[in-house]
């Protein structure tokens, strides 16, 4: 189930710019936008009805069937789109991976029977015929069924949004976020249903359920209030990254270090959702990343102040409860939980240690391409890549290739993988020949000093693989 969620999350994430583009058009030129324009607003419906489902279908099909899988999924999606009067966004996410798998299976089954010299012709004909068959099946069989399912989903969402149960989602969402399932929750669950509802109602409170930065910001405020003078600057920087940068992962370690703070973050989320629901506010599109700036930009004009107030209320509630818990705690805290676990090696007077998964003595001496990876391939890994680029430039190594990817999308040619410790086991299973460094936090600048030291001093002996395990 977790893998299915990650697949759906990856499909949506790779097309999030289309979703935001539709939201921007809606917020600027839609019926209730800043400057309503009947001509420009005509582009919004085709984006939701055609562009987004087709791009989602291509992405999902390509993940499992390559380019051919994407093409066949696109053709099949036309049948679903034409059979329904509702945007087939959820249908595209659900069926495109299956179509990609079917396309890949067909290619494997037929490749031994294709005459030499006619491979390209036959392969294209097979893809075309398969696409047509799935298109017709979608139009006459699957499409009408999906149309009924989507109507029931929409009715269920309307009931949920108007019921007293909506705030209780914080009992699942807030702990799930802290356990690094935030990308799966946002892009795999929240975004598809939120898009469907926003298309019908013009906005959706569902988009605010996970993206609300208030609960996490309240946790960081509580730490600032109970920290020493020396600790406050680092906490202020972390809070700014979380609130304005939208990288929520930076506050997760603070809760994991003190699990009682789960109560505070859940209460903050509950208060925020209750406020949003009470005043019937929402966003026109998914806010990714969950920056307060992007959230306010994607809010209808009349909802901006109310959404800001809701974020503030959730932060205050979270902060008050967290402050009470921290004051009563006798556990000594440091400015950053990750720094207390992994100090710069220069301070420890130790040599850097790296995970090497094979017995070869050469990988670290030829590091030219570094991939920083997290579950979704965004947010914390993007921030980590930016930190490492800056540190490598300062160290006189600006030509090392550094990029951020999801754990399932490590590019060929990667010489070194940097990943969060809790994902290291999954990475070890699929990339056993590539050196891997597991960090406690991809957003902790000090942990990258070790990596820079290693790459700059590439002739240092490679240590055993069990040193980081």
Tab-separated table of C-alpha atoms in Angstrom:
chain	number	residue	atom	x	y	z
A	1	UNK	CA	0.000	0.000	0.000
A	2	UNK	CA	2.870	2.346	0.823
A	3	UNK	CA	4.448	1.702	-2.579
A	4	UNK	CA	1.136	2.409	-4.351
A	5	UNK	CA	0.847	5.668	-2.454
A	6	UNK	CA	4.389	6.645	-3.423
A	7	UNK	CA	3.634	5.894	-7.082
A	8	UNK	CA	0.523	8.086	-7.065
A	9	UNK	CA	2.422	10.785	-5.170
A	10	UNK	CA	5.233	10.763	-7.734
A	11	UNK	CA	2.782	11.026	-10.648
A	12	UNK	CA	1.102	14.090	-9.161
A	13	UNK	CA	4.348	15.718	-8.030
A	14	UNK	CA	5.885	15.565	-11.509
A	15	UNK	CA	2.905	17.541	-12.824
A	16	UNK	CA	2.369	19.896	-9.888
A	17	UNK	CA	3.351	22.918	-12.009
A	18	UNK	CA	0.292	22.312	-14.231
A	19	UNK	CA	-1.953	22.243	-11.162
A	20	UNK	CA	-0.428	25.466	-9.850
A	21	UNK	CA	-0.713	27.088	-13.302
A	22	UNK	CA	-4.442	26.353	-13.370
A	23	UNK	CA	-4.720	27.733	-9.852
A	24	UNK	CA	-2.909	30.944	-10.798
A	25	UNK	CA	-5.195	31.485	-13.790
A	26	UNK	CA	-8.197	30.865	-11.558
A	27	UNK	CA	-7.058	33.183	-8.780
A	28	UNK	CA	-6.152	35.988	-11.197
A	29	UNK	CA	-8.726	35.762	-13.979
A	30	UNK	CA	-11.437	33.371	-12.762
A	31	UNK	CA	-14.987	34.347	-11.926
A	32	UNK	CA	-13.998	35.257	-8.360
A	33	UNK	CA	-10.410	36.221	-9.199
A	34	UNK	CA	-8.471	39.416	-8.683
A	35	UNK	CA	-9.252	40.620	-12.192
A	36	UNK	CA	-12.008	38.504	-13.785
A	37	UNK	CA	-11.507	38.010	-17.501
A	38	UNK	CA	-14.009	35.923	-19.470
A	39	UNK	CA	-11.538	35.287	-22.305
A	40	UNK	CA	-8.520	34.178	-20.266
A	41	UNK	CA	-10.651	32.145	-17.857
A	42	UNK	CA	-11.639	29.926	-20.804
A	43	UNK	CA	-8.221	28.269	-20.559
A	44	UNK	CA	-8.897	26.910	-17.077
A	45	UNK	CA	-11.457	24.259	-18.017
A	46	UNK	CA	-9.352	22.652	-20.815
A	47	UNK	CA	-6.389	22.413	-18.430
A	48	UNK	CA	-8.434	20.458	-15.892
A	49	UNK	CA	-10.377	18.449	-18.460
A	50	UNK	CA	-7.652	17.577	-20.989
A	51	UNK	CA	-4.115	18.758	-20.238
A	52	UNK	CA	-3.814	17.584	-16.629
A	53	UNK	CA	-5.391	14.103	-17.060
A	54	UNK	CA	-3.360	13.462	-20.217
A	55	UNK	CA	-0.086	14.547	-18.599
A	56	UNK	CA	-0.825	12.477	-15.501
A	57	UNK	CA	-1.597	9.507	-17.739
A	58	UNK	CA	1.620	9.920	-19.724
A	59	UNK	CA	3.683	10.224	-16.548
A	60	UNK	CA	2.159	7.131	-14.952
A	61	UNK	CA	2.415	5.082	-18.130
A	62	UNK	CA	6.028	6.094	-18.693
A	63	UNK	CA	7.008	5.093	-15.154
A	64	UNK	CA	6.327	1.427	-15.935
A	65	UNK	CA	6.250	1.201	-19.728
A	66	UNK	CA	8.708	3.813	-20.920
A	67	UNK	CA	7.768	6.223	-23.681
A	68	UNK	CA	5.485	3.641	-25.306
A	69	UNK	CA	3.650	3.135	-22.021
A	70	UNK	CA	3.069	6.876	-21.770
A	71	UNK	CA	1.711	7.080	-25.319
A	72	UNK	CA	-0.650	4.134	-24.843
A	73	UNK	CA	-1.861	5.554	-21.516
A	74	UNK	CA	-2.552	8.878	-23.238
A	75	UNK	CA	-4.642	7.194	-25.926
A	76	UNK	CA	-6.539	5.162	-23.338
A	77	UNK	CA	-7.239	8.283	-21.283
A	78	UNK	CA	-9.008	9.922	-24.238
A	79	UNK	CA	-11.710	7.258	-23.916
A	80	UNK	CA	-12.199	7.985	-20.207
A	81	UNK	CA	-12.253	11.744	-20.785
A	82	UNK	CA	-14.837	11.515	-23.570
A	83	UNK	CA	-17.054	9.197	-21.507
A	84	UNK	CA	-17.273	11.560	-18.556
A	85	UNK	CA	-18.424	15.103	-17.967
A	86	UNK	CA	-16.037	15.371	-15.007
A	87	UNK	CA	-12.238	15.803	-15.039
A	88	UNK	CA	-10.716	12.322	-15.134
A	89	UNK	CA	-7.830	13.238	-12.824
A	90	UNK	CA	-8.242	10.376	-10.362
A	91	UNK	CA	-8.810	7.943	-13.235
A	92	UNK	CA	-5.540	9.016	-14.855
A	93	UNK	CA	-3.610	8.496	-11.630
A	94	UNK	CA	-5.194	5.099	-10.955
A	95	UNK	CA	-5.050	3.472	-14.393
A	96	UNK	CA	-1.930	4.881	-16.072
A	97	UNK	CA	0.585	2.745	-14.105
A	98	UNK	CA	-1.435	-0.369	-14.964
A	99	UNK	CA	-1.473	0.607	-18.639
A	100	UNK	CA	2.288	1.151	-18.533
A	101	UNK	CA	2.771	-2.323	-17.068
A	102	UNK	CA	0.498	-3.831	-19.738
A	103	UNK	CA	2.450	-2.088	-22.503
A	104	UNK	CA	5.775	-3.344	-21.154
A	105	UNK	CA	4.355	-6.872	-20.874
A	106	UNK	CA	3.123	-6.771	-24.478
A	107	UNK	CA	6.544	-5.657	-25.692
A	108	UNK	CA	8.265	-8.503	-23.866
A	109	UNK	CA	5.788	-11.095	-25.148
A	110	UNK	CA	6.035	-10.067	-28.803
A	111	UNK	CA	9.705	-9.135	-29.231
A	112	UNK	CA	10.792	-12.699	-30.096
A	113	UNK	CA	8.210	-12.976	-32.894
A	114	UNK	CA	8.974	-9.749	-34.764
A	115	UNK	CA	10.820	-10.271	-38.103
A	116	UNK	CA	14.287	-8.727	-38.214
A	117	UNK	CA	14.193	-5.282	-39.807
A	118	UNK	CA	10.554	-4.574	-38.982
A	119	UNK	CA	10.939	-3.969	-35.228
A	120	UNK	CA	10.064	-0.260	-35.351
A	121	UNK	CA	7.038	-0.747	-37.602
A	122	UNK	CA	5.595	-3.633	-35.598
A	123	UNK	CA	6.272	-1.985	-32.228
A	124	UNK	CA	4.468	1.187	-33.305
A	125	UNK	CA	1.537	-0.825	-34.679
A	126	UNK	CA	1.248	-2.794	-31.439
A	127	UNK	CA	1.241	0.406	-29.362
A	128	UNK	CA	-1.340	1.994	-31.660
A	129	UNK	CA	-3.665	-1.017	-31.607
A	130	UNK	CA	-3.318	-1.440	-27.854
A	131	UNK	CA	-4.034	2.255	-27.347
A	132	UNK	CA	-7.128	2.123	-29.552
A	133	UNK	CA	-8.419	-0.980	-27.792
A	134	UNK	CA	-7.995	0.579	-24.351
A	135	UNK	CA	-9.504	3.848	-25.587
A	136	UNK	CA	-12.673	2.094	-26.747
A	137	UNK	CA	-12.815	-0.004	-23.573
A	138	UNK	CA	-12.478	3.164	-21.543
A	139	UNK	CA	-15.220	4.929	-23.447
A	140	UNK	CA	-17.798	2.124	-23.414
A	141	UNK	CA	-16.981	0.249	-20.192
A	142	UNK	CA	-14.646	1.927	-17.691
A	143	UNK	CA	-15.604	5.560	-18.355
A	144	UNK	CA	-19.282	5.371	-17.337
A	145	UNK	CA	-18.344	3.397	-14.217
A	146	UNK	CA	-15.637	5.917	-13.262
A	147	UNK	CA	-18.090	8.747	-13.833
A	148	UNK	CA	-20.438	7.256	-11.237
A	149	UNK	CA	-17.535	6.635	-8.839
A	150	UNK	CA	-16.346	10.247	-9.143
A	151	UNK	CA	-19.839	11.554	-8.468
A	152	UNK	CA	-19.961	9.499	-5.274
A	153	UNK	CA	-16.479	10.728	-4.301
A	154	UNK	CA	-17.500	14.336	-4.826
A	155	UNK	CA	-20.656	13.839	-2.785
A	156	UNK	CA	-18.598	12.188	-0.059
A	157	UNK	CA	-16.109	15.065	-0.021
A	158	UNK	CA	-18.913	17.595	0.267
A	159	UNK	CA	-20.321	15.638	3.213
A	160	UNK	CA	-16.879	15.339	4.841
A	161	UNK	CA	-16.097	19.032	4.451
A	162	UNK	CA	-19.421	19.919	6.029
A	163	UNK	CA	-19.239	17.368	8.834
A	164	UNK	CA	-17.720	17.517	12.295
A	165	UNK	CA	-15.291	14.752	11.339
A	166	UNK	CA	-13.036	16.855	9.107
A	167	UNK	CA	-10.836	18.253	11.935
A	168	UNK	CA	-10.201	14.711	13.156
A	169	UNK	CA	-8.096	14.143	10.034
A	170	UNK	CA	-5.330	15.874	11.980
A	171	UNK	CA	-5.050	12.708	14.103
A	172	UNK	CA	-3.754	10.945	10.989
A	173	UNK	CA	-2.182	13.708	8.928
A	174	UNK	CA	0.024	15.435	11.516
A	175	UNK	CA	1.705	12.258	12.840
A	176	UNK	CA	1.986	10.982	9.266
A	177	UNK	CA	3.798	14.140	8.221
A	178	UNK	CA	6.285	13.862	11.081
A	179	UNK	CA	6.988	10.250	10.098
A	180	UNK	CA	8.105	11.627	6.698
A	181	UNK	CA	4.917	10.588	4.893
A	182	UNK	CA	4.070	14.203	4.082
A	183	UNK	CA	4.700	13.894	0.340
A	184	UNK	CA	2.624	10.738	0.111
A	185	UNK	CA	-0.236	12.387	2.030
A	186	UNK	CA	-0.122	15.633	0.065
A	187	UNK	CA	0.423	14.435	-3.495
A	188	UNK	CA	-0.910	10.892	-3.272
A	189	UNK	CA	-4.132	11.540	-1.345
A	190	UNK	CA	-4.926	15.199	-0.676
A	191	UNK	CA	-4.093	16.726	-4.069
A	192	UNK	CA	-6.152	14.379	-6.324
A	193	UNK	CA	-9.318	14.733	-4.254
A	194	UNK	CA	-8.729	18.435	-3.644
A	195	UNK	CA	-8.320	19.088	-7.364
A	196	UNK	CA	-11.540	17.232	-8.086
A	197	UNK	CA	-13.435	19.294	-5.518
A	198	UNK	CA	-11.824	22.603	-6.489
A	199	UNK	CA	-12.839	21.976	-10.091
A	200	UNK	CA	-16.459	21.593	-9.010
A	201	UNK	CA	-16.682	24.223	-6.245
A	202	UNK	CA	-13.959	26.697	-7.199
A	203	UNK	CA	-11.877	25.997	-4.071
A	204	UNK	CA	-11.242	23.246	-1.548
A	205	UNK	CA	-10.403	23.227	2.150
A	206	UNK	CA	-8.760	19.836	1.537
A	207	UNK	CA	-5.696	21.686	0.207
A	208	UNK	CA	-5.210	23.296	3.634
A	209	UNK	CA	-5.402	20.095	5.651
A	210	UNK	CA	-1.776	19.047	5.028
A	211	UNK	CA	-0.179	22.255	3.752
A	212	UNK	CA	-0.978	24.373	6.837
A	213	UNK	CA	2.432	25.468	8.242
A	214	UNK	CA	0.911	26.661	11.525
A	215	UNK	CA	1.307	23.534	13.713
A	216	UNK	CA	4.973	23.074	12.843
A	217	UNK	CA	5.710	26.771	13.198
A	218	UNK	CA	4.168	26.660	16.675
A	219	UNK	CA	6.537	23.847	17.666
A	220	UNK	CA	9.544	25.902	16.576
A	221	UNK	CA	8.215	28.976	18.396
A	222	UNK	CA	7.944	26.952	21.595
A	223	UNK	CA	11.546	25.824	21.235
A	224	UNK	CA	12.628	29.436	20.698
A	225	UNK	CA	10.775	30.547	23.828
A	226	UNK	CA	12.483	27.906	25.962
A	227	UNK	CA	15.954	28.035	24.386
A	228	UNK	CA	19.064	29.936	25.399
A	229	UNK	CA	20.258	33.131	23.745
A	230	UNK	CA	22.884	31.221	21.754
A	231	UNK	CA	20.307	28.798	20.402
A	232	UNK	CA	17.752	31.324	19.155
A	233	UNK	CA	19.438	32.416	15.852
A	234	UNK	CA	19.518	28.865	14.491
A	235	UNK	CA	15.907	28.278	15.523
A	236	UNK	CA	14.813	31.525	13.865
A	237	UNK	CA	16.434	30.408	10.624
A	238	UNK	CA	14.738	27.021	10.834
A	239	UNK	CA	11.367	28.652	11.507
A	240	UNK	CA	11.816	30.940	8.491
A	241	UNK	CA	12.627	27.993	6.241
A	242	UNK	CA	9.529	26.160	7.464
A	243	UNK	CA	7.087	29.079	7.258
A	244	UNK	CA	8.237	30.904	4.131
A	245	UNK	CA	10.165	28.197	2.301
A	246	UNK	CA	7.456	25.609	2.866
A	247	UNK	CA	9.928	22.869	3.845
A	248	UNK	CA	8.057	21.282	6.723
A	249	UNK	CA	10.607	18.510	7.196
A	250	UNK	CA	12.852	20.841	9.210
A	251	UNK	CA	10.621	20.626	12.299
A	252	UNK	CA	10.073	16.863	12.224
A	253	UNK	CA	13.269	16.009	14.193
A	254	UNK	CA	12.218	18.324	17.025
A	255	UNK	CA	9.058	16.279	17.524
A	256	UNK	CA	10.800	12.931	17.107
A	257	UNK	CA	13.267	13.985	19.814
A	258	UNK	CA	10.341	14.695	22.182
A	259	UNK	CA	7.372	12.460	21.122
A	260	UNK	CA	5.034	14.166	23.609
A	261	UNK	CA	4.996	17.064	21.139
A	262	UNK	CA	2.769	14.965	18.870
A	263	UNK	CA	-0.053	16.160	21.126
A	264	UNK	CA	0.805	19.789	20.372
A	265	UNK	CA	1.045	19.410	16.611
A	266	UNK	CA	-2.194	17.383	16.428
A	267	UNK	CA	-4.022	19.981	18.521
A	268	UNK	CA	-2.693	22.767	16.301
A	269	UNK	CA	-3.837	20.957	13.182
A	270	UNK	CA	-7.257	20.272	14.718
A	271	UNK	CA	-7.702	23.951	15.632
A	272	UNK	CA	-6.652	25.128	12.175
A	273	UNK	CA	-8.937	22.752	10.278
A	274	UNK	CA	-11.850	23.626	12.565
A	275	UNK	CA	-11.338	27.324	11.853
A	276	UNK	CA	-11.030	26.797	8.089
A	277	UNK	CA	-14.173	24.675	8.103
A	278	UNK	CA	-16.135	27.121	10.246
A	279	UNK	CA	-15.530	30.015	7.854
A	280	UNK	CA	-15.743	27.906	4.654
A	281	UNK	CA	-12.332	28.865	3.268
A	282	UNK	CA	-10.100	26.982	0.860
A	283	UNK	CA	-7.476	27.167	-1.867
A	284	UNK	CA	-7.995	27.020	-5.614
A	285	UNK	CA	-5.039	24.690	-6.120
A	286	UNK	CA	-2.551	22.520	-4.266
A	287	UNK	CA	0.107	24.532	-2.418
A	288	UNK	CA	3.403	22.749	-2.975
A	289	UNK	CA	5.594	23.459	-1.145
A	290	UNK	CA	3.458	24.443	1.837
A	291	UNK	CA	4.792	27.989	2.081
A	292	UNK	CA	2.549	30.594	3.691
A	293	UNK	CA	3.333	32.867	0.727
A	294	UNK	CA	2.102	30.330	-1.841
A	295	UNK	CA	-0.903	29.444	0.321
A	296	UNK	CA	-2.024	33.076	0.529
A	297	UNK	CA	-1.403	33.558	-3.200
A	298	UNK	CA	-3.642	30.592	-4.063
A	299	UNK	CA	-6.437	31.754	-1.743
A	300	UNK	CA	-9.511	33.608	-3.055
A	301	UNK	CA	-9.473	37.304	-2.143
A	302	UNK	CA	-12.175	37.037	0.502
A	303	UNK	CA	-10.436	34.068	2.141
A	304	UNK	CA	-6.923	35.501	2.537
A	305	UNK	CA	-7.321	37.098	5.971
A	306	UNK	CA	-9.331	34.159	7.281
A	307	UNK	CA	-6.719	31.654	6.107
A	308	UNK	CA	-3.974	33.767	7.664
A	309	UNK	CA	-5.958	33.820	10.910
A	310	UNK	CA	-6.440	30.042	10.772
A	311	UNK	CA	-2.712	29.476	10.311
A	312	UNK	CA	-2.060	31.829	13.223
A	313	UNK	CA	-4.551	30.034	15.468
A	314	UNK	CA	-3.061	26.626	14.715
A	315	UNK	CA	0.427	28.019	15.452
A	316	UNK	CA	-0.689	29.555	18.763
A	317	UNK	CA	-2.439	26.374	19.931
A	318	UNK	CA	0.542	24.235	18.962
A	319	UNK	CA	2.976	26.666	20.602
A	320	UNK	CA	1.097	26.890	23.919
A	321	UNK	CA	0.846	23.116	24.342
A	322	UNK	CA	4.424	22.530	23.162
A	323	UNK	CA	5.715	25.233	25.524
A	324	UNK	CA	3.953	23.560	28.454
A	325	UNK	CA	5.479	20.187	27.518
A	326	UNK	CA	8.985	21.593	27.071
A	327	UNK	CA	8.932	23.595	30.289
A	328	UNK	CA	7.947	20.496	32.237
A	329	UNK	CA	10.610	18.440	30.521
A	330	UNK	CA	13.943	17.955	32.244
A	331	UNK	CA	15.626	16.601	29.145
A	332	UNK	CA	18.488	18.810	28.010
A	333	UNK	CA	17.908	20.017	24.468
A	334	UNK	CA	20.289	21.511	21.978
A	335	UNK	CA	19.589	24.099	19.299
A	336	UNK	CA	19.148	21.442	16.628
A	337	UNK	CA	18.403	17.810	17.417
A	338	UNK	CA	20.414	16.699	14.437
A	339	UNK	CA	23.484	18.653	15.497
A	340	UNK	CA	23.448	16.889	18.851
A	341	UNK	CA	23.567	13.569	17.048
A	342	UNK	CA	26.017	14.421	14.282
A	343	UNK	CA	28.534	17.159	15.070
A	344	UNK	CA	30.903	18.421	12.388
A	345	UNK	CA	33.786	15.996	12.185
A	346	UNK	CA	36.251	18.792	12.677
A	347	UNK	CA	34.803	19.249	16.185
A	348	UNK	CA	34.893	15.516	16.877
A	349	UNK	CA	38.456	15.144	15.614
A	350	UNK	CA	37.332	12.092	13.687
A	351	UNK	CA	37.714	11.044	10.111
A	352	UNK	CA	34.534	11.157	8.031
A	353	UNK	CA	32.768	7.880	7.579
A	354	UNK	CA	30.741	6.776	4.587
A	355	UNK	CA	28.582	3.816	3.713
A	356	UNK	CA	30.254	1.723	1.036
A	357	UNK	CA	28.106	-1.125	-0.127
A	358	UNK	CA	30.675	-3.005	-2.171
A	359	UNK	CA	34.235	-4.115	-1.595
A	360	UNK	CA	35.810	-2.030	-4.374
A	361	UNK	CA	38.363	0.572	-3.220
A	362	UNK	CA	37.669	3.047	-5.999
A	363	UNK	CA	34.221	4.712	-5.889
A	364	UNK	CA	35.045	7.622	-3.610
A	365	UNK	CA	38.118	8.630	-5.633
A	366	UNK	CA	36.061	9.482	-8.711
A	367	UNK	CA	33.009	11.305	-7.376
A	368	UNK	CA	31.721	13.562	-10.146
A	369	UNK	CA	27.965	13.295	-9.699
A	370	UNK	CA	26.126	13.439	-6.361
A	371	UNK	CA	22.399	12.756	-5.962
A	372	UNK	CA	20.571	13.911	-2.839
A	373	UNK	CA	17.391	11.930	-2.382
A	374	UNK	CA	14.277	11.973	-0.230
A	375	UNK	CA	10.953	10.193	-0.519
A	376	UNK	CA	9.385	12.694	-2.904
A	377	UNK	CA	12.520	14.169	-4.480
A	378	UNK	CA	11.613	17.717	-3.476
A	379	UNK	CA	11.592	20.038	-0.471
A	380	UNK	CA	14.268	18.645	1.874
A	381	UNK	CA	16.364	17.080	-0.907
A	382	UNK	CA	16.141	20.273	-2.975
A	383	UNK	CA	17.288	22.277	0.030
A	384	UNK	CA	20.067	19.770	0.682
A	385	UNK	CA	21.261	20.043	-2.920
A	386	UNK	CA	21.371	23.834	-2.629
A	387	UNK	CA	23.351	23.618	0.627
A	388	UNK	CA	25.872	21.169	-0.823
A	389	UNK	CA	26.333	23.219	-4.018
A	390	UNK	CA	27.170	26.282	-1.956
A	391	UNK	CA	29.564	24.393	0.296
A	392	UNK	CA	31.253	22.707	-2.665
A	393	UNK	CA	31.707	26.082	-4.334
A	394	UNK	CA	33.206	27.515	-1.155
A	395	UNK	CA	35.552	24.518	-1.000
A	396	UNK	CA	36.763	25.165	-4.553
A	397	UNK	CA	34.846	22.265	-6.146
A	398	UNK	CA	32.147	23.963	-8.240
A	399	UNK	CA	32.198	21.396	-11.054
A	400	UNK	CA	30.785	18.458	-9.111
A	401	UNK	CA	27.303	17.646	-10.434
A	402	UNK	CA	24.688	17.823	-7.667
A	403	UNK	CA	20.970	17.184	-8.113
A	404	UNK	CA	17.949	16.130	-6.071
A	405	UNK	CA	15.719	13.184	-6.954
A	406	UNK	CA	13.153	10.902	-5.380
A	407	UNK	CA	14.310	7.587	-3.972
A	408	UNK	CA	12.774	5.771	-6.961
A	409	UNK	CA	14.406	8.019	-9.561
A	410	UNK	CA	18.172	7.868	-8.979
A	411	UNK	CA	19.845	8.767	-12.307
A	412	UNK	CA	22.357	6.548	-14.055
A	413	UNK	CA	25.898	7.767	-13.481
A	414	UNK	CA	25.434	8.728	-9.845
A	415	UNK	CA	28.701	8.304	-7.934
A	416	UNK	CA	27.416	9.123	-4.454
A	417	UNK	CA	23.928	9.101	-2.902
A	418	UNK	CA	22.999	11.224	0.112
A	419	UNK	CA	19.762	10.262	1.820
A	420	UNK	CA	17.893	10.489	5.107
A	421	UNK	CA	18.796	7.713	7.528
A	422	UNK	CA	15.261	6.348	7.764
A	423	UNK	CA	15.270	5.689	3.997
A	424	UNK	CA	18.715	4.093	3.841
A	425	UNK	CA	17.442	0.521	4.061
A	426	UNK	CA	15.184	1.007	1.031
A	427	UNK	CA	18.009	2.580	-0.936
A	428	UNK	CA	20.420	-0.239	-0.040
A	429	UNK	CA	18.077	-2.755	-1.657
A	430	UNK	CA	18.153	-1.088	-5.083
A	431	UNK	CA	21.580	0.600	-5.321
A	432	UNK	CA	24.059	-1.778	-3.751
A	433	UNK	CA	27.014	-0.695	-5.901
A	434	UNK	CA	26.834	3.040	-5.130
A	435	UNK	CA	28.305	4.606	-1.961
A	436	UNK	CA	25.527	5.923	0.273
A	437	UNK	CA	25.690	8.472	3.073
A	438	UNK	CA	22.766	8.539	5.482
A	439	UNK	CA	22.086	11.860	7.199
A	440	UNK	CA	19.796	12.547	10.125
A	441	UNK	CA	18.499	15.689	8.401
A	442	UNK	CA	18.991	16.850	4.818
A	443	UNK	CA	18.430	20.436	5.931
A	444	UNK	CA	21.168	20.524	8.587
A	445	UNK	CA	24.073	22.499	7.099
A	446	UNK	CA	26.679	21.100	9.488
A	447	UNK	CA	26.230	17.524	8.314
A	448	UNK	CA	27.396	18.485	4.813
A	449	UNK	CA	30.823	19.520	6.133
A	450	UNK	CA	31.668	15.822	6.391
A	451	UNK	CA	30.675	15.202	2.785
A	452	UNK	CA	32.702	18.140	1.472
A	453	UNK	CA	35.698	16.860	3.440
A	454	UNK	CA	35.347	13.440	1.838
A	455	UNK	CA	35.051	14.663	-1.726
A	456	UNK	CA	37.820	17.239	-1.374
A	457	UNK	CA	40.148	14.655	0.152
A	458	UNK	CA	39.195	11.875	-2.210
A	459	UNK	CA	42.430	9.968	-1.690
A	460	UNK	CA	41.503	9.162	1.901
A	461	UNK	CA	41.077	5.400	2.499
A	462	UNK	CA	37.563	4.058	2.220
A	463	UNK	CA	36.277	2.649	5.471
A	464	UNK	CA	34.142	-0.384	6.138
A	465	UNK	CA	30.467	-0.338	5.264
A	466	UNK	CA	29.377	-1.088	8.842
A	467	UNK	CA	30.616	2.229	10.236
A	468	UNK	CA	27.326	4.012	9.584
A	469	UNK	CA	25.097	1.036	10.297
